[in-house]
Every structure is written in C-alpha cells, then in structure tokens.
XYZ file of C-alpha atoms in Angstrom:
666
model
C 21.219 213.080 157.507
C 22.976 209.840 157.090
C 26.341 209.848 155.244
C 26.757 206.996 152.820
C 25.250 203.762 152.761
C 24.359 203.011 156.596
C 22.390 201.683 158.432
C 18.797 202.292 157.105
C 20.154 203.285 153.964
C 18.750 202.428 150.401
C 20.999 202.623 147.328
C 20.920 201.136 144.266
C 22.784 197.925 143.154
C 23.084 196.289 147.007
C 21.556 192.967 145.811
C 24.888 192.408 143.976
C 27.453 192.735 147.269
C 25.360 189.897 148.965
C 28.091 187.312 150.656
C 27.584 184.451 152.539
C 25.429 184.350 156.004
C 23.957 188.018 154.343
C 19.863 188.269 153.560
C 18.541 191.120 151.172
C 15.111 193.006 152.358
C 13.593 193.658 148.747
C 10.500 195.280 149.705
C 7.834 193.025 147.352
C 4.693 194.188 148.275
C 2.749 190.986 149.746
C 5.516 189.413 150.946
C 6.073 186.531 153.379
C 8.801 186.804 156.001
C 10.996 183.403 154.765
C 14.202 181.730 156.342
C 16.741 179.964 154.876
C 16.992 176.997 157.109
C 20.499 176.076 155.951
C 21.849 179.409 157.374
C 19.181 181.320 158.732
C 18.241 184.246 156.651
C 15.450 185.849 156.602
C 13.936 187.883 153.507
C 10.909 190.680 155.588
C 8.303 191.678 153.549
C 7.161 195.446 153.083
C 4.503 195.323 155.968
C 6.350 193.818 158.369
C 9.115 196.305 158.299
C 7.093 199.035 159.582
C 7.192 197.155 162.747
C 9.980 195.507 164.543
C 11.688 192.567 163.085
C 11.912 190.652 166.377
C 9.301 190.478 168.685
C 10.212 192.370 172.090
C 10.583 190.556 175.631
C 10.989 191.961 178.708
C 12.659 195.458 178.868
C 12.825 195.952 174.679
C 14.822 192.665 174.719
C 14.122 189.906 172.186
C 11.914 187.708 173.150
C 13.620 184.002 173.835
C 12.913 182.017 171.138
C 12.028 184.695 168.720
C 13.759 185.714 165.648
C 17.147 183.552 164.092
C 17.546 182.549 167.507
C 13.864 180.886 168.837
C 13.326 179.245 165.427
C 14.821 175.984 165.451
C 17.439 174.014 163.138
C 17.097 171.146 161.601
C 18.080 168.041 163.274
C 16.233 169.177 166.351
C 19.412 171.426 167.593
C 18.795 173.765 170.241
C 18.158 177.493 169.848
C 20.375 179.616 170.489
C 19.094 181.850 173.192
C 18.724 185.623 172.921
C 21.776 187.719 173.905
C 21.655 188.915 177.601
C 20.978 192.577 178.581
C 21.631 193.585 181.854
C 18.953 193.318 184.696
C 19.559 196.536 185.828
C 21.781 199.613 184.416
C 23.609 200.416 187.547
C 24.956 196.379 186.709
C 26.878 197.993 183.687
C 27.967 201.377 185.400
C 29.349 199.016 188.598
C 30.851 196.325 185.957
C 32.271 199.501 184.069
C 33.693 200.662 187.150
C 35.434 197.235 188.603
C 37.413 197.237 185.154
C 38.722 200.292 184.767
C 39.386 201.763 188.169
C 42.281 199.279 189.126
C 45.512 198.759 190.526
C 46.746 201.257 188.011
C 45.088 203.766 189.383
C 46.367 203.135 193.008
C 49.502 202.395 192.557
C 50.663 203.937 189.239
C 48.768 207.643 189.326
C 49.947 209.001 192.539
C 53.558 208.097 192.100
C 53.750 210.038 188.384
C 51.889 212.914 190.090
C 54.162 212.866 192.497
C 57.473 212.018 189.927
C 56.202 214.682 187.083
C 55.397 217.963 189.046
C 53.255 217.272 191.388
C 49.736 219.113 191.050
C 51.171 220.211 187.881
C 50.776 217.080 186.432
C 46.803 217.307 186.700
C 47.453 219.683 183.704
C 48.495 217.121 181.146
C 46.483 214.648 182.579
C 43.064 216.539 182.207
C 44.135 217.807 178.128
C 44.857 214.423 177.620
C 41.939 213.024 179.519
C 39.827 214.703 177.352
C 41.102 215.142 173.953
C 41.947 211.256 174.010
C 40.622 209.333 177.097
C 37.266 209.608 177.156
C 36.342 210.379 173.326
C 37.990 206.878 173.001
C 36.323 205.471 176.292
C 32.923 206.934 174.569
C 33.776 205.572 171.281
C 34.284 201.857 172.837
C 30.682 201.529 175.008
C 29.077 203.215 171.998
C 29.819 200.821 169.189
C 29.205 197.802 171.641
C 25.974 199.055 172.233
C 25.120 199.929 168.697
C 26.325 196.772 167.106
C 25.360 194.407 170.030
C 28.423 192.328 169.139
C 32.245 191.838 171.551
C 35.488 193.318 169.997
C 35.396 191.200 166.666
C 32.215 191.207 165.292
C 31.547 195.050 166.534
C 33.995 195.621 163.579
C 31.103 194.481 161.357
C 30.553 198.116 160.869
C 33.705 197.927 158.856
C 34.560 195.018 157.635
C 37.767 195.441 156.067
C 39.324 196.530 159.459
C 38.216 193.613 161.699
C 41.499 193.073 162.213
C 41.151 195.145 164.926
C 38.694 192.879 166.362
C 41.848 190.390 166.758
C 44.195 192.428 167.854
C 41.920 193.248 171.146
C 41.591 189.864 171.691
C 44.985 189.486 171.888
C 45.767 191.636 174.222
C 43.179 191.040 176.252
C 43.855 187.415 176.273
C 47.720 188.815 177.160
C 46.357 190.820 180.312
C 44.281 187.951 181.120
C 47.117 186.174 181.777
C 49.972 187.872 183.566
C 47.794 190.131 185.583
C 46.315 187.635 187.939
C 49.705 186.995 188.818
C 49.435 190.503 191.161
C 46.309 188.712 192.601
C 47.958 186.032 193.527
C 50.835 187.614 195.650
C 48.046 189.429 196.458
C 46.192 186.679 197.993
C 49.323 184.969 199.816
C 50.145 188.570 201.715
C 46.641 188.632 202.461
C 46.711 185.149 204.370
C 50.474 185.137 205.999
C 49.069 188.521 207.232
C 46.704 186.861 209.854
C 49.599 186.176 212.014
C 50.133 188.248 215.960
C 53.749 189.099 213.851
C 53.749 189.871 209.849
C 56.450 187.067 208.749
C 58.662 190.070 206.903
C 58.691 192.171 209.834
C 61.552 189.956 211.733
C 64.896 188.738 210.593
C 65.835 185.158 211.766
C 63.085 183.192 208.555
C 64.627 180.274 206.456
C 64.540 182.506 203.597
C 66.770 185.239 205.795
C 70.486 186.182 204.744
C 73.208 186.916 207.000
C 72.931 190.510 205.378
C 69.315 191.062 206.777
C 68.892 194.228 209.011
C 65.810 194.664 210.736
C 66.446 198.624 211.698
C 63.259 200.786 210.959
C 63.048 203.430 212.489
C 65.353 206.573 212.135
C 66.014 206.999 216.645
C 66.944 203.021 216.381
C 69.198 203.367 213.707
C 70.719 206.717 215.232
C 71.586 205.103 218.273
C 72.665 202.021 216.728
C 76.526 201.599 215.916
C 76.752 198.141 213.199
C 79.676 198.232 211.047
C 80.041 201.846 211.731
C 76.839 202.251 209.284
C 75.679 205.594 208.410
C 71.648 205.746 208.252
C 71.712 205.768 204.900
C 73.643 202.923 204.328
C 71.613 201.075 206.691
C 68.291 201.838 204.227
C 69.943 200.273 201.809
C 70.774 197.150 203.482
C 68.655 193.939 202.822
C 65.686 194.266 204.786
C 63.552 191.797 206.197
C 60.178 192.888 203.854
C 62.277 192.964 200.495
C 64.346 189.456 201.382
C 60.474 187.766 202.450
C 59.296 189.439 198.817
C 62.277 188.214 196.625
C 63.467 184.986 198.496
C 60.492 183.550 199.889
C 57.307 184.677 197.565
C 59.364 184.951 194.070
C 61.928 182.757 195.179
C 64.235 184.797 192.629
C 66.358 183.002 190.161
C 69.533 184.950 188.528
C 67.904 185.294 185.409
C 64.921 184.113 182.329
C 67.183 181.265 181.332
C 67.332 179.720 185.191
C 63.717 178.902 185.643
C 64.067 176.902 188.660
C 60.817 174.914 190.246
C 57.533 175.892 190.904
C 56.893 177.435 194.242
C 53.539 175.562 195.430
C 52.478 178.419 198.090
C 51.707 180.831 195.634
C 50.599 178.156 192.855
C 47.577 177.418 195.071
C 46.983 181.200 195.391
C 46.957 181.258 192.033
C 44.688 178.341 191.442
C 41.832 179.504 194.414
C 42.744 183.017 192.090
C 41.132 181.214 188.487
C 38.650 179.235 190.673
C 36.999 182.287 191.645
C 37.402 184.171 188.327
C 35.238 181.714 187.221
C 32.338 181.527 189.413
C 32.364 185.223 188.639
C 32.198 184.841 184.647
C 30.818 181.568 183.934
C 26.522 182.425 183.989
C 27.599 185.902 182.278
C 26.745 189.014 182.500
C 23.364 188.492 185.039
C 26.492 186.849 187.787
C 28.881 189.405 186.764
C 26.393 192.371 187.298
C 25.776 191.085 190.593
C 28.989 190.439 192.442
C 30.603 193.761 190.935
C 28.321 195.857 193.447
C 31.066 194.438 196.061
C 34.027 194.196 194.459
C 33.745 197.404 192.956
C 32.564 199.451 195.858
C 34.318 197.647 198.852
C 37.905 199.281 197.664
C 36.295 202.339 198.042
C 35.311 201.692 201.784
C 39.082 200.762 202.375
C 40.393 203.671 200.818
C 38.629 205.504 203.230
C 39.046 204.000 206.147
C 43.182 204.028 205.245
C 43.530 207.873 204.487
C 41.526 208.203 207.609
C 44.651 206.089 209.553
C 46.968 207.727 207.196
C 46.506 211.312 208.097
C 46.579 210.817 211.616
C 49.561 209.696 211.264
C 52.933 211.479 212.238
C 54.519 213.146 208.712
C 51.506 212.114 206.698
C 51.101 215.910 205.673
C 54.647 216.365 204.676
C 53.892 213.540 202.264
C 50.541 214.763 200.865
C 52.466 218.127 200.450
C 55.276 216.067 198.885
C 52.402 215.013 196.207
C 50.601 217.706 195.027
C 53.752 220.497 195.249
C 53.412 222.232 192.187
C 56.686 221.981 189.899
C 56.144 224.310 186.613
C 59.715 223.499 184.945
C 58.292 220.307 184.704
C 55.397 221.207 182.212
C 58.202 221.749 179.762
C 59.308 218.682 179.609
C 58.134 215.586 176.902
C 58.124 212.582 179.206
C 55.310 214.705 181.683
C 53.226 214.562 178.699
C 54.278 211.118 177.851
C 53.372 209.785 181.338
C 50.016 211.782 181.276
C 48.724 210.209 178.493
C 50.267 206.397 179.001
C 48.438 206.316 182.095
C 45.128 207.641 180.662
C 45.178 204.678 178.233
C 46.196 202.254 180.888
C 43.941 203.292 183.638
C 40.830 203.642 181.297
C 41.397 200.607 179.872
C 40.897 201.487 176.476
C 42.158 199.442 173.613
C 41.079 195.496 174.835
C 37.756 195.508 173.421
C 36.292 194.902 176.643
C 34.230 198.096 177.081
C 32.803 197.215 173.871
C 31.623 193.745 174.925
C 30.732 195.084 178.674
C 28.763 198.110 176.440
C 27.163 195.191 174.190
C 25.131 194.346 176.544
C 23.024 197.113 177.552
C 19.799 198.442 175.627
C 19.897 199.606 172.290
C 18.512 202.792 173.720
C 20.957 203.371 176.977
C 22.553 206.617 176.872
C 25.924 205.748 176.467
C 26.942 208.918 176.469
C 26.085 209.896 180.056
C 27.564 206.895 181.163
C 30.925 207.247 179.701
C 31.384 210.790 181.097
C 30.258 209.610 184.361
C 32.416 206.613 184.147
C 35.166 208.583 183.213
C 35.298 211.315 185.950
C 34.987 207.994 189.042
C 37.712 207.075 186.789
C 40.270 209.591 187.656
C 38.559 210.731 190.583
C 39.389 207.416 191.880
C 43.283 207.961 190.957
C 43.707 211.254 192.094
C 41.616 210.287 195.878
C 44.605 207.255 196.152
C 47.091 209.496 196.141
C 46.075 210.841 199.440
C 45.655 207.346 200.709
C 49.296 206.176 199.221
C 51.073 209.626 200.038
C 50.152 210.117 203.831
C 51.112 206.531 204.374
C 54.721 206.964 202.622
C 55.281 209.974 204.313
C 54.448 208.362 207.480
C 57.519 206.318 206.620
C 59.957 208.554 205.718
C 59.767 210.584 208.496
C 59.917 207.273 210.687
C 63.343 206.509 208.658
C 64.303 210.190 208.863
C 64.765 210.125 204.959
C 63.312 211.840 202.090
C 60.428 210.902 200.409
C 62.010 210.240 197.626
C 63.866 207.403 199.239
C 60.319 205.159 199.577
C 58.144 206.605 196.664
C 57.442 203.648 194.872
C 55.559 202.488 192.200
C 53.886 198.940 191.013
C 54.648 195.795 192.883
C 57.430 197.884 194.372
C 54.625 199.771 196.028
C 52.265 197.328 196.583
C 54.884 194.292 197.780
C 57.652 196.649 199.408
C 56.849 200.097 200.298
C 53.161 199.281 202.308
C 54.753 196.272 203.587
C 57.244 197.692 205.285
C 55.066 200.947 206.148
C 52.673 198.690 208.111
C 55.247 197.009 210.136
C 55.620 200.683 211.691
C 52.044 200.887 212.741
C 49.917 199.388 215.485
C 47.873 196.567 215.320
C 50.271 195.792 212.063
C 48.272 192.624 211.181
C 44.887 193.918 210.942
C 46.117 197.180 208.588
C 48.357 194.231 206.230
C 45.071 192.587 205.700
C 43.001 195.477 204.800
C 44.916 196.560 202.565
C 46.420 193.417 200.817
C 42.360 192.457 200.423
C 41.503 195.751 198.551
C 44.185 194.878 196.665
C 42.331 191.921 195.596
C 38.926 193.057 195.097
C 40.514 195.959 192.961
C 42.484 193.268 190.263
C 40.071 190.429 190.505
C 36.892 192.130 189.399
C 38.961 193.991 186.369
C 40.391 190.358 186.000
C 37.041 188.679 185.642
C 34.898 191.701 183.050
C 38.321 191.450 181.351
C 37.618 187.507 180.757
C 33.707 188.048 180.293
C 35.241 190.603 176.873
C 37.027 187.404 175.407
C 34.589 184.913 175.929
C 32.090 187.301 174.975
C 34.364 188.051 171.576
C 35.202 184.211 171.729
C 31.396 183.142 171.271
C 30.515 185.566 168.730
C 32.595 184.184 166.538
C 31.205 180.815 166.894
C 28.445 180.678 163.973
C 24.616 179.099 165.458
C 24.576 175.870 163.588
C 27.270 175.141 166.390
C 25.343 176.441 169.748
C 25.058 173.225 172.502
C 24.078 173.399 175.985
C 27.019 174.561 178.651
C 28.795 176.035 176.100
C 29.629 179.299 177.539
C 30.790 177.527 180.997
C 32.987 175.034 178.743
C 34.444 177.635 176.883
C 34.511 179.900 180.426
C 36.756 176.866 181.706
C 38.866 175.987 178.451
C 40.056 179.654 178.853
C 40.868 179.817 182.363
C 42.560 176.381 182.506
C 44.923 177.579 179.201
C 45.716 181.245 180.730
C 46.624 179.158 184.184
C 49.440 176.377 182.527
C 50.902 179.716 180.810
C 50.723 181.177 184.405
C 52.961 178.247 185.313
C 55.698 180.050 183.946
C 55.621 182.780 186.250
C 54.776 181.018 189.630
C 58.433 179.679 188.771
C 62.213 180.851 190.658
C 62.536 182.715 187.435
C 58.670 183.529 186.752
C 59.501 187.179 187.622
C 61.736 187.854 184.343
C 58.504 186.251 182.696
C 55.864 188.510 183.991
C 58.140 191.317 183.583
C 57.998 190.404 179.267
C 54.332 190.303 179.522
C 53.960 193.204 181.251
C 56.778 195.379 179.511
C 55.469 194.265 175.578
C 52.436 192.362 175.054
C 50.297 195.303 176.992
C 52.344 197.946 176.604
C 51.396 201.909 176.136
C 52.819 201.243 172.769
C 50.346 198.541 171.513
C 47.333 200.418 173.370
C 48.138 203.347 171.346
C 48.035 201.608 168.401
C 44.695 199.971 168.637
C 43.169 203.375 169.674
C 44.826 205.462 166.811
C 43.250 202.788 164.052
C 39.954 202.639 165.976
C 39.531 206.797 165.495
C 40.749 206.746 161.846
C 38.015 203.677 161.159
C 35.346 205.403 162.642
C 35.761 209.068 161.729
C 37.065 208.222 157.824
C 36.722 205.106 156.858
C 32.873 204.645 157.952
C 32.370 208.243 158.938
C 32.615 210.898 162.375
C 29.044 211.987 161.527
C 27.215 209.058 160.124
C 28.344 207.589 163.507
C 26.814 210.289 165.237
C 23.715 209.712 163.662
C 23.646 205.993 165.127
C 24.542 207.711 168.593
C 21.491 209.772 168.016
C 19.486 206.691 166.693
C 20.345 205.634 169.993
C 20.402 208.014 172.798
C 17.829 210.344 170.608
C 20.046 213.301 170.283
C 23.532 214.017 168.975
C 26.440 214.413 171.335
C 28.692 216.941 171.581
C 30.590 218.062 168.712
C 33.676 217.774 170.447
C 33.800 214.210 170.433
C 33.499 213.844 166.051
C 36.266 216.578 166.130
C 38.206 214.242 168.531
C 37.832 210.908 166.784
C 38.568 213.082 163.898
C 41.889 214.744 164.382
C 42.879 215.223 167.611
C 42.531 211.764 169.409
C 44.428 209.946 166.733
C 47.490 212.648 166.266
C 47.907 212.157 170.406
C 47.663 208.996 169.968
C 50.484 208.882 167.119
C 52.546 211.637 169.093
C 52.864 209.573 172.140
C 53.206 206.063 169.737
C 56.304 207.771 167.884
C 58.063 209.212 171.255
C 57.909 205.616 172.634
C 59.135 204.218 169.658
C 62.386 206.793 169.051
C 63.049 206.631 172.744
C 62.835 202.972 173.620
C 64.731 201.414 175.918
C 65.326 197.790 176.677
C 64.032 195.797 179.303
C 65.886 195.843 182.570
C 64.673 194.401 186.090
C 65.505 195.912 189.164
C 68.264 198.625 187.660
C 70.847 195.522 187.336
C 69.408 192.222 185.111
C 69.735 192.813 181.359
C 67.164 190.588 179.455
C 69.155 188.242 176.455
C 68.428 188.782 173.288
C 66.267 186.350 172.713
C 64.065 187.424 175.918
C 63.943 190.691 174.407
C 62.900 188.782 171.060
C 59.591 187.347 172.826
C 58.861 190.489 173.929
C 58.484 192.106 170.575
C 56.987 188.945 169.160
C 53.911 189.949 172.042
C 54.261 193.425 170.721
C 53.900 192.591 167.375
C 51.407 189.753 167.454
C 48.748 192.309 167.899
C 49.928 195.084 165.935
C 50.270 193.412 162.782
C 46.692 191.553 163.318
C 45.310 195.162 161.457
C 47.912 195.111 158.540
C 48.007 191.904 157.699
C 43.950 191.119 157.988
C 43.392 194.384 155.403
C 46.069 193.179 153.063
C 44.432 189.283 153.077
C 41.097 190.687 152.427
C 41.866 192.748 149.895
C 44.406 190.318 148.352
C 40.706 187.550 148.262
C 38.223 190.307 147.078
C 37.706 190.339 143.123
C 36.964 193.468 140.869
C 39.366 196.792 140.729
C 40.697 198.042 144.064
C 38.427 200.829 144.267
C 35.777 198.122 143.910
C 37.258 195.969 146.604
C 37.393 199.190 149.154
C 33.987 199.727 148.802
C 32.758 196.404 149.189
C 34.706 195.598 152.348
C 33.942 198.813 153.908
C 29.876 198.293 153.633
C 28.728 197.707 157.309
C 27.478 194.714 157.920
C 24.277 195.358 159.813
C 22.198 193.153 162.014
C 18.454 192.444 162.107
C 18.061 194.736 165.860
C 19.205 197.914 163.476
C 16.141 197.252 161.118
C 13.878 196.571 164.302
C 14.733 199.950 166.232
C 15.015 202.118 162.720
C 11.495 201.092 162.843
C 11.010 202.108 165.997
C 12.921 205.521 166.128
C 12.344 206.427 162.489
C 10.902 210.126 163.699
C 14.419 210.652 165.211
C 15.614 213.671 163.609
C 18.335 213.065 160.638
C 17.702 209.655 160.317
C 15.407 207.919 156.880
C 12.585 205.180 156.813
C 13.280 201.758 155.750
C 10.956 202.338 153.240
C 12.275 200.591 149.448
C 11.885 202.977 147.187
C 12.169 200.592 144.076
C 12.822 197.320 143.440
C 16.101 197.576 142.949
C 16.639 199.626 146.380
C 18.304 196.501 148.439
C 19.162 196.800 152.622
C 21.694 194.357 153.073
C 21.620 192.589 156.563
C 22.897 189.354 158.265
C 21.732 186.968 160.621
C 21.348 189.127 164.246
C 23.791 188.539 166.613
C 21.212 188.822 168.983
C-alpha cells in the first residue's frame, strides 16, 4: 500500500498546492496533452495515462527529442538531451567499485584491524556494516535510481530537506579538492621510481641533512658503531625515506602560518592528474563507464602480484599473524566500535551524493537491491584482502630491521609514502616494486576522484533549468570545476601545504560530517517520507519488496548507530595535531570547523528558510513542504507497472482528484 500521498496516489484538493514548474494531471475525458511553452509543463489526458507519457527509446530510455526535453523551445533554443543511462549495467557496478574501493581500503583498514585486536575487529566491523553501512549504501543508490536525479534534486522526494543535497555537494566538493593531492604525490613517486637507484634509498642528495642515516638492515645496525647508538636509536634517526618525503616532496615549513613557495614539480604532477580527471569525466557516464573497467580492476591484479611477492619474503608470516591475531579484550573498548563505524562510512563513500548520482543513471527497473549487496561485499572483501598484502610486507620490514612490527605499522600517507617506500628499498629490483605499488595507488585514487567529480557535476547540472541548456554545457562545467579545484589545490603544494591538506582531511569530510549526513538521510526517508512507502517505491522498480531488515535499519538501528558515534566524536574531540608535534593555531582550527559547519548547517538552515517563507499554519506548511515533487518518468513507469502488488493505478476517481508532477528530470 502507498502510505500517504505518494507516487500515483490521488488525493483531494491537490491542485491548490501547485507551485512554479508543476503540472496538474486532471484526467478530463478527451482532453488533449497540452504544454506551456513558458515552463515546459504538461497536462495529460486520462486516455494518455494508460500508456507511457514519454515514448521509450532503446533499452527503455526515453527517446531523444521526446517529452519535455525534445519539444523544442521558443526562439530556436537547443532541446535538452534525455538523461543518460549506463550502456551496460556492469558499467554501473564497475563505477561504484571504482568510487567506493579506494585508498582507505588499502592504507586504513589493515592498520585499524591490527590496532583494534586483529581478527576481533571484524566482529564490530561486520555488525556495523549490517546495521549501518549496507542499509545506507542501498538507500542512496535506490533513491538516485527512483528519482532519476543527482544529489540535490533527489530530495524532491521531501523538498523541505533539500538541504541534505546541498550538504552532500559541499562535502564532495571538499573531497574532490583535497583527495587529488594524494594522487599528485603518488604520481610524483611513480615518476621518481623509473631509475636504477631509488632517490629515497640513499643519503647525499641536496635535500638530505647531516643526520641522514642509510642503515636499514638489522645486521648492518648490529655491526655498526655510530656514536655508540643502539639499533632502536638508529631506527629513530632521520632516514632518507623520511627526508625525501618531508624535504623534497612536501618541503615542509614550520607551520600553517608559513606557506612558503610553490613546489613546481608537484604542481605539474597535480596539473597532470586534473587533466586526466577532466578527460575521464567530460563526456559523462558513457565514457566514465568504459574507463573504470581498467581503473577499477587493474589494482586487484597489482594487489595479487604484491601479495605473491610479499608472502615469499622472510618475516611475512609474522606480519600476517600480527594482522589477524585476536585480542578479545579489545571488544570492551568503545574506541574499537567507533573506529569500525567511521571506517565503514569512509570506505562505503556514504553521504557524498556520488552514489546517488551513479544510481540516477540506472534504468528505472534495475535491481539496485542486488547491486548494493554485491558492491558492499566487494568493498569489505577488498579491505580484508588488502590487509594480507600490507602486513606481509610490513612483517618483512620489521624482520629486516630487527624491530617490533608496531615500530613499522603505519596508516594513511605514512604507509604509502614512508613505510612502503622504505620496505621496497630492502627488496631486489626495488624500482620495479616501487613503480608497481605507486601505479596501483594512482589507479585506486583516480577512479574515486573522477566519480566524485561526476557526482558533483551531476548535482550541479540538475539545478540548471531546461531553458538555460546550451551546447557543450557539460564539458564547460567540468572544465570550470576542475580549474577551480586546481586553484584551491595550489595552497597544498606550497611549503606549508601539508598543514592545509590536514585541515581539509580532518574537518571537511570527517566522520562527524558524514555521520550527521547519514543520520538525517535515514530520518527523512524513514520518518518523514515513510519507510513502508519507500519500500513500495523500490518494489515498483525491482518487482518485489526488499528484506524488512532494511526498513528496520532505516527507521531505528542506523540512526541510533550514527548518532551514537557522532556524539562520541564530539565528546572526545581532540584538536588537530600534525605528526604529534605541531599544534595548529586557534585560527587554523577555526578554519577547520568552518569547513565542517559549512555542510552540517545546510540541513537546518534550509529547513528553517523554507518554513519561514511558506504560508499558512505550521501544520499546513509542513504538509505542503514535505509533499514529494514527481517527475514524469514516475507516471510513465507507474502506468507500465500497474500490476505490481501494492501499487495503485493512475486513473483519477473524480474531477477533484489531482496528481502533482513537475517537468521530468529526464
């Protein structure tokens, strides 16, 4: 049953709620389809409701030039092309894999698993994936597919909470801006790997200091007598790996207040990455869907090769044991559960709006339920598999240096640009393994980056009215977006750029902002729109109702998990510190909170603004502003799927029975 006034539902007095850009389907017998040239709105007759409102083209997509998009416009303006769909459904699967499976799966999950009790960490990880990660992952994909819109217009399902769309746009813009810096650094290391001797393997370069020590191996350390230093003290000395990273790549200054000059070599790598992203995205999902076949699958080939190489190294077994060895006492620590929750939300790419954008290019009847389950399993499975690769190499590194694995275990940039480069210097044919690793790093980040840009552009273009459409609109929009992000990124390739990068990473797309976003998504869909109602919408698309567990999670479990972890993060908040030494000034921390609040405040500010501008009593305002705005594609498929159980027909029961829609987003 459709709970409340929903898709295909008829309710009395609906015509009075009509706003700009909406149409009333009144069902007057014999009425002809009419269109207002000013706003592209239809009034469709009862006879026409029995068939598709938009003539279907190939693969069920609306034919180009049909419907609102193709009727032309006054003054000879260009007709808006129909919304794109994936050429094959596998394009969507690979794009989601490329976006959600990224650097966090390789450099964050294995470290968290080791830190939080080894194999025991999988218990909270799996539980939170079941009650939080998978339900929201499915919610975002199905919502995009149902509404056929990007991250902003998808909330036409409950217009009062459209601030969620603006918040996700802000978050994904921040992510697009700073995430590409990791690709630029990886590209720089990749270029430097094509040499007989790796530049970070030896001292004596212009960027090295007198404290640089090349001794890595335990036997070398034991036989050396450098100012009577012990092996542990030597391990804490300045290695060429650290000096290459800090003095050559970052050219690290003394703090955020000392920006310094641009590093032109890294700037050129950054520019190359943005050019790559542009040409991956500029033609839309037709081109993106092809590129991800390589960028999403080749990292798995490299991971397998690195695993085979890693397990053959001495000490690899010890590293894998440290990775999986269970410490049952950790289950009682709240931090373990918090780490599991934040990792799920990070690795599943929840709250960014990009999953919604990818889902919006699906065919209306695609089985998004099955896709979401498969994608979640691939994501978590990749994280678990990557742990074997990482810790086999870290185990070898610890054995070679004669230190405990806790001395070499790293996460984040420390793993990618310090621990692993140090490990490959101990291997035969070091440049080959270095180039292979950084090429994998580049591909892992590249598809996450360009799908993030795709999600931002989709939401942006959905906002533009049809009357503003122009040729090469998409190409120009992508170019402007990439150029703006590149200009902002210039602040991160200066001597103080790492401090700026950490600000973006710690605040703009932190666990706090993503948890806030996920909490409101569940509340709006489950309690404002209606969980049962949305389950019926999904049944309209895939032909059956998903497992009731999804509805229970959206309504109760997931919001409780999100709010619990959110409150924990706020209560135990610690100011940002770089490398355990540099404390950010008060104005730097204020900038960070401005990044976080710029997205978090979108929801309450938009809600208050809409309520204050509306007319009538508060109950009337709420009822009007929470009434969904449907696209014509909903009525088209409702007519075709009228026999689905629990769905009503489109036939109006009286002259006063109205159905409100807007110009189709297709």
